[in-house]
Coordinates of C-alpha atoms in Angstrom, one line a residue:
M1 CA -12.4 3.3 -0.8
S2 CA -15.4 5.1 0.6
L3 CA -18.2 3.8 2.8
Q4 CA -20.9 5.6 1.0
S5 CA -22.2 2.4 -0.5
H6 CA -23.0 -0.5 1.8
H7 CA -23.7 -4.2 1.4
T8 CA -27.4 -4.7 1.6
S9 CA -27.6 -8.4 0.8
F10 CA -28.1 -10.4 4.0
V11 CA -27.2 -14.0 3.2
L12 CA -26.2 -15.6 6.5
D13 CA -29.6 -16.3 8.0
S14 CA -32.3 -16.9 5.4
A15 CA -35.0 -16.9 8.1
N16 CA -34.0 -13.4 9.2
P17 CA -32.4 -11.5 6.3
T18 CA -31.6 -8.3 8.3
W19 CA -28.5 -6.9 9.8
E20 CA -29.7 -8.1 13.2
G21 CA -30.1 -11.6 11.7
D22 CA -26.6 -11.5 10.3
L23 CA -25.2 -10.3 13.7
L24 CA -26.8 -13.1 15.6
Y25 CA -25.4 -15.6 13.0
L26 CA -21.9 -14.2 13.3
L27 CA -22.0 -14.3 17.1
K28 CA -23.5 -17.8 17.4
V29 CA -20.8 -19.3 15.3
A30 CA -18.0 -17.2 17.0
E31 CA -19.2 -17.7 20.5
N32 CA -20.5 -21.3 20.6
N33 CA -20.5 -23.0 17.2
P34 CA -21.0 -26.5 18.6
L35 CA -24.3 -25.3 20.2
F36 CA -25.3 -23.6 17.0
R37 CA -24.8 -26.8 15.1
H38 CA -26.2 -29.1 17.8
P39 CA -28.9 -27.1 19.6
N40 CA -30.4 -30.1 21.3
D41 CA -27.2 -31.1 23.1
S42 CA -27.8 -30.1 26.8
E43 CA -24.1 -30.4 27.6
L44 CA -23.6 -27.4 25.3
L45 CA -26.1 -25.3 27.3
K46 CA -24.1 -25.5 30.6
V47 CA -21.7 -23.0 32.1
H48 CA -18.3 -23.4 30.5
W49 CA -14.8 -21.9 30.7
D50 CA -14.4 -19.8 27.5
G51 CA -10.7 -20.2 27.2
D52 CA -10.1 -16.6 27.9
K53 CA -10.0 -16.7 31.7
S54 CA -13.7 -16.2 32.1
L55 CA -16.9 -18.1 32.4
A56 CA -19.7 -18.2 29.8
I57 CA -23.1 -19.8 29.2
G58 CA -25.0 -20.1 26.0
Y59 CA -23.7 -17.9 23.2
G60 CA -20.8 -16.2 24.9
Y61 CA -22.8 -14.7 27.8
D62 CA -19.9 -13.7 30.1
L63 CA -21.0 -14.3 33.7
V64 CA -18.1 -12.3 35.1
Q65 CA -18.5 -9.3 32.8
N66 CA -22.2 -9.3 33.3
K67 CA -22.1 -10.1 37.0
A68 CA -24.3 -7.1 38.0
R69 CA -27.2 -8.2 35.8
A70 CA -26.5 -12.0 35.4
I71 CA -29.0 -13.1 38.0
T72 CA -31.8 -10.9 36.5
D73 CA -31.0 -12.1 33.0
L74 CA -30.8 -15.8 33.8
T75 CA -34.1 -15.6 35.7
A76 CA -35.7 -13.8 32.8
V77 CA -34.8 -16.5 30.3
G78 CA -36.3 -19.3 32.4
I79 CA -33.7 -20.5 34.8
T80 CA -34.6 -21.0 38.5
L81 CA -31.3 -20.4 40.4
T82 CA -30.5 -22.2 43.6
P83 CA -29.2 -20.2 46.6
A84 CA -25.8 -21.8 46.0
Q85 CA -25.8 -20.7 42.4
I86 CA -26.8 -17.1 43.4
D87 CA -24.0 -17.0 46.0
A88 CA -21.5 -18.3 43.4
I89 CA -22.5 -15.7 40.8
N90 CA -22.3 -12.9 43.4
A91 CA -18.8 -14.1 44.4
L92 CA -17.5 -14.1 40.8
S93 CA -14.3 -12.0 40.4
G94 CA -11.0 -12.1 38.7
S95 CA -10.1 -14.8 36.1
Y96 CA -10.8 -18.5 35.9
T97 CA -9.4 -21.6 34.4
S98 CA -12.3 -23.9 35.3
V99 CA -16.0 -23.8 36.3
P100 CA -16.7 -23.4 40.1
A101 CA -18.5 -26.5 41.5
A102 CA -21.6 -24.5 42.4
L103 CA -22.1 -23.5 38.8
A104 CA -21.2 -26.7 37.1
S105 CA -24.8 -27.8 36.9
L106 CA -26.2 -24.5 35.8
T107 CA -27.9 -25.2 32.4
L108 CA -30.1 -23.2 30.1
P109 CA -33.5 -24.9 29.3
G110 CA -32.9 -24.8 25.5
E111 CA -31.1 -23.2 22.6
A112 CA -33.9 -20.6 22.2
N113 CA -33.1 -19.5 25.8
A114 CA -29.5 -19.1 24.8
V115 CA -30.5 -16.8 22.0
D116 CA -32.7 -14.8 24.4
L117 CA -29.8 -14.4 26.8
L118 CA -27.5 -13.3 24.0
N119 CA -30.0 -10.6 22.9
R120 CA -30.2 -9.4 26.5
A121 CA -26.4 -9.0 26.5
L122 CA -26.4 -7.4 23.1
T123 CA -29.0 -4.6 23.7
P124 CA -26.9 -2.4 26.0
R125 CA -23.8 -3.1 23.9
I126 CA -25.5 -1.9 20.7
D127 CA -26.6 1.2 22.5
A128 CA -23.0 1.8 23.6
F129 CA -21.7 1.1 20.1
E130 CA -24.0 3.7 18.6
D131 CA -23.2 6.2 21.3
F132 CA -19.5 5.7 20.5
L133 CA -20.0 6.3 16.8
S134 CA -22.2 9.4 17.3
D135 CA -19.7 11.0 19.8
P136 CA -18.5 14.3 18.2
R137 CA -14.9 13.1 18.5
I138 CA -15.8 10.0 16.3
S139 CA -18.8 11.1 14.2
V140 CA -19.2 8.0 12.0
L141 CA -22.6 7.4 10.4
L142 CA -23.2 3.7 9.9
S143 CA -26.5 2.5 8.5
D144 CA -28.2 -0.9 9.3
F145 CA -26.3 -3.0 6.8
R146 CA -23.8 -5.8 6.7
E147 CA -20.9 -3.5 7.7
K148 CA -22.7 -2.7 11.0
A149 CA -23.3 -6.4 11.8
V150 CA -19.5 -7.0 11.5
L151 CA -18.5 -4.1 13.6
V152 CA -21.1 -4.8 16.4
S153 CA -19.8 -8.4 16.5
M154 CA -16.3 -7.0 17.1
W155 CA -17.7 -4.5 19.7
Y156 CA -19.4 -7.4 21.5
H157 CA -16.1 -9.3 21.4
G158 CA -13.8 -6.5 22.6
E159 CA -15.1 -3.0 22.6
S160 CA -12.1 -0.7 23.3
K161 CA -9.7 -3.6 22.5
Y162 CA -10.6 -3.0 18.8
F163 CA -12.2 0.5 18.8
G164 CA -10.0 2.4 21.2
T165 CA -11.7 5.3 23.0
E166 CA -13.4 8.5 22.0
A167 CA -10.2 10.4 22.9
N168 CA -7.9 7.9 21.3
P169 CA -9.6 5.9 18.6
S170 CA -8.0 2.8 17.0
N171 CA -6.5 2.7 13.5
M172 CA -9.7 0.9 12.4
V173 CA -11.9 3.7 13.7
R174 CA -9.6 6.3 12.0
A175 CA -10.1 4.5 8.8
L176 CA -13.9 4.6 9.3
Q177 CA -13.6 8.3 9.9
N178 CA -11.7 8.7 6.6
G179 CA -14.1 6.5 4.7
N180 CA -11.2 4.2 3.8
R181 CA -12.8 0.8 3.3
A182 CA -9.6 -0.9 2.4
E183 CA -7.9 0.1 5.6
V184 CA -10.9 -1.0 7.6
W185 CA -10.8 -4.4 5.9
Y186 CA -7.1 -4.7 6.6
E187 CA -7.5 -3.8 10.3
I188 CA -10.3 -6.4 10.7
R189 CA -8.5 -9.1 8.8
C190 CA -5.0 -8.8 10.3
G191 CA -4.8 -6.0 12.9
S192 CA -7.6 -7.0 15.2
S193 CA -6.2 -10.5 15.8
K194 CA -2.8 -9.1 17.0
N195 CA -1.1 -11.1 14.2
G196 CA -2.7 -14.2 15.6
A197 CA -1.6 -13.7 19.2
D198 CA -5.3 -14.0 20.4
G199 CA -5.5 -17.5 19.0
P200 CA -6.7 -19.3 15.9
G201 CA -10.4 -18.8 16.9
V202 CA -10.0 -15.1 16.5
V203 CA -8.0 -15.5 13.3
K204 CA -10.8 -17.6 11.8
R205 CA -13.4 -15.1 12.9
R206 CA -11.6 -12.1 11.4
F207 CA -11.0 -13.8 8.1
F208 CA -14.7 -14.3 7.7
E209 CA -15.8 -10.9 9.2
A210 CA -13.4 -8.9 7.1
D211 CA -14.7 -10.3 3.8
Y212 CA -18.3 -10.1 5.0
F213 CA -17.6 -6.4 5.7
G214 CA -16.2 -6.2 2.2
L215 CA -13.0 -4.9 0.7
Y216 CA -15.0 -3.4 -2.2
E217 CA -18.2 -1.5 -2.5
A218 CA -21.3 -3.7 -3.1
G219 CA -21.5 -5.2 -6.6
T220 CA -18.0 -4.2 -7.6
T221 CA -16.4 -6.1 -10.5
A222 CA -13.1 -5.7 -12.3
T223 CA -14.9 -3.7 -15.0
S224 CA -17.1 -1.6 -12.8
I225 CA -14.5 -0.6 -10.2
S226 CA -13.1 2.9 -10.5
E227 CA -9.4 3.4 -11.0
D228 CA -9.4 5.4 -7.7
E229 CA -10.9 2.6 -5.7
A230 CA -8.6 0.0 -7.2
K231 CA -5.6 2.2 -6.3
E232 CA -6.9 2.7 -2.7
V233 CA -7.2 -1.1 -2.3
L234 CA -3.7 -1.7 -3.5
R235 CA -2.3 1.3 -1.7
A236 CA -3.5 -0.2 1.6
Y237 CA -1.9 -3.5 0.6
T238 CA 1.4 -1.8 -0.3
R239 CA 1.5 0.0 3.0
H240 CA 1.1 -3.2 5.0
R241 CA 2.5 -5.7 2.5
D242 CA 5.2 -7.3 4.7
R243 CA 2.8 -7.8 7.6
I244 CA 0.0 -9.1 5.4
I245 CA 2.2 -11.6 3.5
Q246 CA 3.6 -13.0 6.8
Y247 CA 0.1 -13.2 8.3
E248 CA -1.2 -15.2 5.3
Q249 CA 1.8 -17.4 5.4
D250 CA 1.1 -18.2 9.1
W251 CA -2.7 -18.5 9.0
G252 CA -3.9 -18.8 5.4
L253 CA -2.4 -19.0 1.9
T254 CA 0.1 -16.7 0.3
P255 CA -0.6 -15.6 -3.3
A256 CA 1.3 -17.0 -6.2
W257 CA 2.7 -13.5 -7.0
A258 CA 4.2 -13.1 -3.6
T259 CA 7.6 -14.4 -2.5
P260 CA 7.3 -17.0 -1.2
G261 CA 4.2 -17.7 -3.2
D262 CA 1.5 -20.5 -2.8
Q263 CA 2.6 -21.3 0.7
E264 CA -0.2 -22.6 2.8
A265 CA -0.2 -22.5 6.6
A266 CA -0.3 -25.8 8.5
T267 CA -4.0 -25.1 9.1
N268 CA -5.6 -22.8 6.5
Y269 CA -8.1 -20.9 8.6
I270 CA -9.7 -19.3 5.6
E271 CA -10.9 -22.8 4.7
V272 CA -11.9 -23.4 8.3
A273 CA -13.9 -20.2 8.4
N274 CA -15.9 -21.1 5.3
G275 CA -16.4 -24.7 6.4
A276 CA -19.4 -26.2 8.3
A277 CA -17.5 -28.2 10.9
D278 CA -15.9 -25.4 12.8
G279 CA -16.8 -22.3 10.7
Y280 CA -19.6 -20.3 9.2
D281 CA -20.7 -22.7 6.5
R282 CA -20.7 -20.0 3.9
A283 CA -18.1 -19.3 1.1
I284 CA -17.4 -15.8 2.2
A285 CA -13.7 -15.6 3.4
N286 CA -11.3 -15.2 0.5
T287 CA -7.6 -15.8 0.1
L288 CA -5.5 -12.7 -0.3
E289 CA -5.1 -13.5 -4.0
E290 CA -8.8 -13.7 -4.5
S291 CA -9.4 -10.5 -2.4
L292 CA -7.0 -8.3 -4.5
Q293 CA -7.8 -9.8 -7.9
I294 CA -10.5 -7.2 -8.8
A295 CA -8.1 -4.2 -8.1
R296 CA -5.2 -5.9 -9.8
T297 CA -7.1 -6.7 -12.9
R298 CA -8.4 -3.2 -13.2
L299 CA -5.0 -1.5 -12.9
I300 CA -3.3 -4.0 -15.2
A301 CA -5.9 -3.3 -17.8
T302 CA -5.5 0.5 -17.4
E303 CA -1.7 0.8 -17.0
V304 CA -0.6 -2.0 -19.2
T305 CA -3.1 -3.3 -21.7
A306 CA -4.6 0.1 -22.6
R307 CA -1.1 1.4 -23.3
G308 CA -0.6 -1.3 -25.9
I309 CA 2.1 -3.0 -23.8
I310 CA 2.3 -6.8 -24.2
R311 CA 3.6 -8.1 -20.9
T312 CA 2.1 -10.5 -18.4
I313 CA 2.1 -9.1 -14.9
D314 CA 2.6 -12.2 -12.7
G315 CA 4.2 -10.3 -9.8
E316 CA 3.3 -7.5 -7.4
V317 CA 1.0 -4.6 -8.2
L318 CA 2.1 -1.8 -5.8
I319 CA 0.8 1.8 -5.4
G320 CA 2.6 4.7 -3.7
Q321 CA 1.1 7.4 -1.5
D322 CA -0.4 10.6 -3.0
V323 CA -0.5 12.1 0.5
D324 CA 1.1 11.2 3.8
Y325 CA -1.0 8.5 5.6
V326 CA -0.7 9.0 9.3
T327 CA -1.6 6.5 12.0
P328 CA -0.8 6.8 15.8
K329 CA 2.2 4.5 15.4
Q330 CA 3.5 5.3 11.9
T331 CA 3.5 7.8 9.1
Y332 CA 3.5 6.4 5.6
S333 CA 5.2 9.2 3.5
K334 CA 4.3 10.2 0.0
D335 CA 8.0 10.3 -0.6
D336 CA 8.1 6.5 -0.6
T337 CA 11.6 5.1 -0.5
T338 CA 11.0 1.8 1.1
T339 CA 7.8 -0.1 0.1
L340 CA 7.7 0.1 -3.7
V341 CA 10.0 -2.9 -4.1
G342 CA 9.0 -5.7 -6.4
K343 CA 9.9 -9.4 -6.2
D344 CA 11.3 -11.9 -8.7
K345 CA 8.4 -11.8 -11.2
N346 CA 7.0 -9.2 -13.6
D347 CA 5.8 -6.4 -11.3
L348 CA 3.6 -3.3 -11.9
I349 CA 4.7 -0.5 -9.6
L350 CA 3.1 3.0 -9.6
G351 CA 4.5 5.8 -7.6
G352 CA 2.5 8.4 -5.8
A353 CA 2.6 12.2 -5.8
G354 CA 5.9 12.4 -4.0
N355 CA 9.5 11.6 -4.7
D356 CA 9.4 7.8 -4.9
R357 CA 12.0 5.1 -5.2
L358 CA 10.7 2.3 -7.5
D359 CA 12.7 -0.9 -7.5
G360 CA 11.2 -3.7 -9.6
G361 CA 13.8 -6.3 -8.5
L362 CA 14.2 -9.3 -10.8
G363 CA 11.8 -9.8 -13.6
D364 CA 10.7 -7.6 -16.4
D365 CA 8.8 -4.8 -14.6
I366 CA 6.6 -1.8 -15.5
L367 CA 7.5 1.2 -13.4
I368 CA 5.4 4.3 -13.4
G369 CA 6.7 7.1 -11.2
G370 CA 3.9 9.7 -11.4
A371 CA 4.5 13.2 -10.1
G372 CA 7.7 14.1 -8.3
V373 CA 11.4 13.4 -8.9
D374 CA 11.4 9.6 -8.8
T375 CA 14.3 7.2 -8.6
Y376 CA 14.1 4.0 -10.7
V377 CA 16.2 1.0 -9.8
V378 CA 16.3 -1.2 -12.9
Q379 CA 17.2 -4.8 -13.5
G380 CA 15.9 -7.0 -16.3
H381 CA 14.0 -5.7 -19.2
D382 CA 12.0 -2.9 -17.4
I383 CA 9.6 -0.4 -18.9
L384 CA 9.6 3.1 -17.5
I385 CA 6.5 5.3 -17.9
D386 CA 7.4 8.8 -16.9
S387 CA 8.8 12.1 -18.1
G388 CA 10.9 15.0 -16.8
R389 CA 13.4 15.0 -14.0
N390 CA 14.0 11.5 -12.7
L391 CA 16.9 9.3 -11.9
I392 CA 17.9 5.8 -13.0
L393 CA 20.1 3.5 -11.0
Y394 CA 21.6 0.3 -12.5
N395 CA 24.0 -1.8 -10.5
G396 CA 24.2 1.0 -8.0
A397 CA 25.4 3.6 -10.5
L398 CA 23.5 6.5 -12.0
I399 CA 22.6 6.2 -15.7
A400 CA 22.8 9.7 -17.1
G401 CA 24.9 11.8 -19.5
V402 CA 25.4 12.6 -23.2
F403 CA 24.3 10.3 -26.0
T404 CA 25.6 11.1 -29.5
G405 CA 23.7 10.1 -32.6
D406 CA 25.1 8.0 -35.4
G407 CA 23.4 10.0 -38.1
S408 CA 20.3 7.8 -38.4
G409 CA 18.2 9.9 -36.1
S410 CA 17.2 6.8 -34.2
T411 CA 20.4 5.5 -32.6
F412 CA 22.4 7.3 -29.9
V413 CA 25.5 6.0 -28.1
G414 CA 26.5 7.1 -24.6
E415 CA 29.9 7.9 -23.4
D416 CA 30.0 4.5 -21.7
G417 CA 29.2 2.7 -24.9
R418 CA 25.5 2.0 -24.1
T419 CA 23.1 2.3 -27.0
L420 CA 19.7 4.1 -27.0
V421 CA 17.6 3.1 -30.0
F422 CA 14.2 4.7 -30.9
N423 CA 11.8 2.3 -32.6
S424 CA 8.8 3.8 -31.0
P425 CA 9.4 3.7 -28.0
G426 CA 13.0 4.2 -27.1
N427 CA 15.1 1.3 -25.7
L428 CA 18.3 1.7 -23.9
T429 CA 20.5 -1.5 -23.7
L430 CA 22.3 -1.8 -20.4
G431 CA 23.6 -5.4 -20.7
A432 CA 23.0 -8.8 -22.1
T433 CA 20.0 -9.4 -19.9
D434 CA 19.0 -5.8 -18.9
S435 CA 17.4 -2.9 -20.8
I436 CA 15.1 0.0 -20.3
T437 CA 12.1 0.9 -22.5
F438 CA 11.0 4.5 -22.3
Q439 CA 7.3 4.1 -23.0
N440 CA 6.6 7.9 -23.2
Q441 CA 9.7 8.8 -25.3
T442 CA 9.0 7.6 -28.9
G443 CA 11.7 9.7 -30.6
S444 CA 14.8 11.7 -29.8
A445 CA 12.7 14.9 -29.7
A446 CA 11.1 13.6 -26.6
F447 CA 14.4 14.0 -24.7
A448 CA 14.7 17.7 -25.6
G449 CA 14.0 18.4 -21.9
H450 CA 16.7 15.9 -20.9
D451 CA 14.3 13.4 -19.3
F452 CA 15.9 11.0 -16.9
G453 CA 19.2 13.1 -17.1
L454 CA 19.8 11.9 -20.7
F455 CA 21.2 14.5 -23.1
L456 CA 21.0 13.6 -26.8
R457 CA 23.0 15.4 -29.5
E458 CA 23.5 15.0 -33.2
P459 CA 26.8 13.6 -34.4
S460 CA 30.1 15.2 -35.5
L461 CA 29.8 18.8 -34.6
A462 CA 32.1 20.9 -36.7
P463 CA 35.2 21.7 -34.7
A464 CA 35.1 25.0 -32.9
T465 CA 37.2 27.7 -34.5
T466 CA 37.2 30.1 -31.6
A467 CA 37.7 29.7 -27.9
T468 CA 34.6 31.9 -27.2
Q469 CA 31.2 30.6 -28.1
V470 CA 27.9 32.2 -27.2
G471 CA 24.5 30.5 -27.6
D472 CA 21.0 32.0 -28.1
S473 CA 17.5 31.3 -26.8
D474 CA 17.3 27.9 -28.6
N475 CA 18.6 24.6 -27.3
N476 CA 22.3 24.9 -28.3
N477 CA 24.9 22.2 -28.6
L478 CA 28.2 24.0 -28.0
S479 CA 31.6 22.2 -27.8
G480 CA 34.9 23.8 -27.0
T481 CA 38.4 23.4 -28.2
A482 CA 41.7 22.1 -26.9
V483 CA 42.5 25.5 -25.4
N484 CA 40.9 27.5 -22.6
D485 CA 37.4 28.2 -23.7
L486 CA 34.6 30.5 -22.7
I487 CA 31.2 29.0 -23.5
V488 CA 27.9 30.8 -22.7
G489 CA 24.6 29.0 -23.2
N490 CA 22.2 31.9 -22.7
G491 CA 18.5 30.8 -23.0
G492 CA 17.2 27.3 -23.9
R493 CA 18.2 23.9 -22.7
D494 CA 21.8 23.6 -23.8
L495 CA 24.5 21.0 -24.0
L496 CA 27.8 22.6 -23.2
Q497 CA 31.0 20.7 -23.3
G498 CA 34.4 22.3 -22.7
E499 CA 36.5 19.4 -23.9
S500 CA 40.2 19.8 -22.9
G501 CA 41.7 23.0 -21.5
D502 CA 40.8 25.1 -18.5
D503 CA 37.3 26.2 -19.5
V504 CA 34.7 28.6 -18.1
L505 CA 31.1 27.5 -19.0
F506 CA 27.9 29.4 -18.2
A507 CA 24.6 27.6 -18.4
D508 CA 22.8 30.8 -19.0
A509 CA 24.0 34.4 -19.5
Q510 CA 27.5 35.4 -18.6
I511 CA 27.8 37.0 -15.2
T512 CA 30.6 38.5 -13.1
L513 CA 31.8 35.9 -10.7
P514 CA 32.3 36.7 -7.0
A515 CA 35.8 36.4 -5.6
G516 CA 36.9 33.2 -3.9
P517 CA 36.2 29.5 -4.5
D518 CA 33.4 29.1 -2.0
Y519 CA 30.5 30.6 -4.0
G520 CA 27.3 28.5 -3.8
G521 CA 27.0 24.8 -4.3
T522 CA 25.6 22.4 -6.9
T523 CA 22.0 21.3 -6.8
P524 CA 21.4 19.3 -10.0
Y525 CA 17.7 18.6 -10.8
A526 CA 16.5 21.0 -8.0
D527 CA 14.0 22.9 -10.2
A528 CA 12.8 22.6 -13.7
V529 CA 15.2 20.9 -16.1
G530 CA 17.9 23.2 -17.3
D531 CA 21.3 22.7 -19.0
F532 CA 23.9 20.0 -19.1
V533 CA 27.4 21.4 -18.5
N534 CA 30.3 19.1 -18.9
G535 CA 33.8 20.6 -18.4
G536 CA 35.8 17.7 -19.8
S537 CA 39.4 17.4 -18.8
G538 CA 41.2 20.4 -17.3
A539 CA 40.6 22.7 -14.3
D540 CA 37.2 24.1 -15.3
T541 CA 34.7 26.6 -13.8
L542 CA 31.1 25.5 -14.3
I543 CA 28.3 28.0 -13.6
G544 CA 24.7 27.0 -13.3
G545 CA 21.8 29.1 -14.3
A546 CA 18.3 29.9 -12.9
L547 CA 17.0 26.4 -13.8
S548 CA 18.2 23.1 -12.5
D549 CA 21.4 22.4 -14.3
A550 CA 23.6 19.3 -14.3
L551 CA 27.2 20.3 -13.7
M552 CA 29.8 17.6 -14.4
G553 CA 33.5 18.4 -14.0
A554 CA 35.0 15.2 -15.3
E555 CA 38.8 15.2 -14.9
G556 CA 40.8 18.0 -13.3
D557 CA 40.3 20.3 -10.3
D558 CA 36.9 21.9 -11.1
L559 CA 34.9 24.6 -9.5
R560 CA 31.1 24.2 -9.8
L561 CA 28.9 27.1 -9.0
A562 CA 25.1 27.1 -8.7
A563 CA 23.5 30.5 -9.5

């Protein structure tokens, strides 16, 4: 989440446990791991083509990039250059696919000289890196810890390629400015390798560097992590999930809870990065499942176990946006209608502060909308944790309307025959394999505000004896006759049903209607929850009130007016 706490344990180079020691270790492995592992092999001390259209010597000292100072640096570390070698260095330009003949014999005296040469190349780059961060347009304070070692390693490798410019910083730098550790981790792990386009060597490097930078604050465990930090981690995962899963499938190992799960790339570069043969010889790089486990465990404990819900979450854990997250290329809206989609297992999905669409997919999911008017797409035996104005979609149709009690006080039957039973909490049966549990609604009184568009009424109202009925400030349940009725709800959250006949129903106080049929329009659920007005059969006139009323005409040519 934040970058206020840094990783202070330097575990790469036991002989030099500092950020500089870590930096050198990272660069030695990344730039010339064979030399690092075999320092006495003179062939590894020669000029070589680095595979990226350039020439290097030692630990990635780029002779083309450092052309202006190469002769001075090479002389300073103990090489006596021949006139032919000096001429060849001065003539360097453009790109290369092989080593020029005049430089083929240029060899460093030993591995220590290669380290000296690396330090000479590093010094001005570290100065430039610190100048970049301290520029008023960037203004990022980074202390001398592991995080700095990783970022300087990336700066040495690519500078503006990964960091952008002061005027146009990269997504990673913007995340640093925002103190969003999880987004920085994502950009290092996936974004900086161009989805693998820069080759497997960079993929391996970024797997390791991302986890050495750290997805979490130092010392974080599933019990010590804050709920906010856990959500920030999984919010970043949710934003980039499709790209992350594809990346892991191509280069690492997809998690068991993803679809497809447990798919390993032809070469698992996470294992390569941790290995000794062609990696860093440290168990630092984690699979995605290992990386997210702390955050997942914390939120499952908070949102599932602590609520007394007995359900195994073996699918996704997704988190919506509380505010719009803006990058130069894309805005991730807090009104999330695209990313909060589960897979075929039991998912936990939490909406953000906006109007989200939560779709658990197959499996028995737990869906928590949070603030806003959320839409729940249900399938399987899903649990909804929310209150107030929300929408439920099942098989593409809206689940809403009137449920009439059977006299028990705990069972209500909808007009479509579906049954809502309260046994703390309420459960609505949708089909043989599908149901909804309303975790927050433990009794019929919890639906007094018509949560989820469900309107509960007690059974067998006495038949109306008059065509004019007027409610009061309470929550009235008024039903018309077979003739043309006038029903006025007045205050409260009322259920008004005209039955047959050409009825006029007012959600609130009776008003004088303007002439003509084009007055207003209907906006159900636009404000606080109001009344449910159902005209029934006949040509009815339905008039909404000051609150957000549901106006349903049923059969006939109806006129619906919103106040």
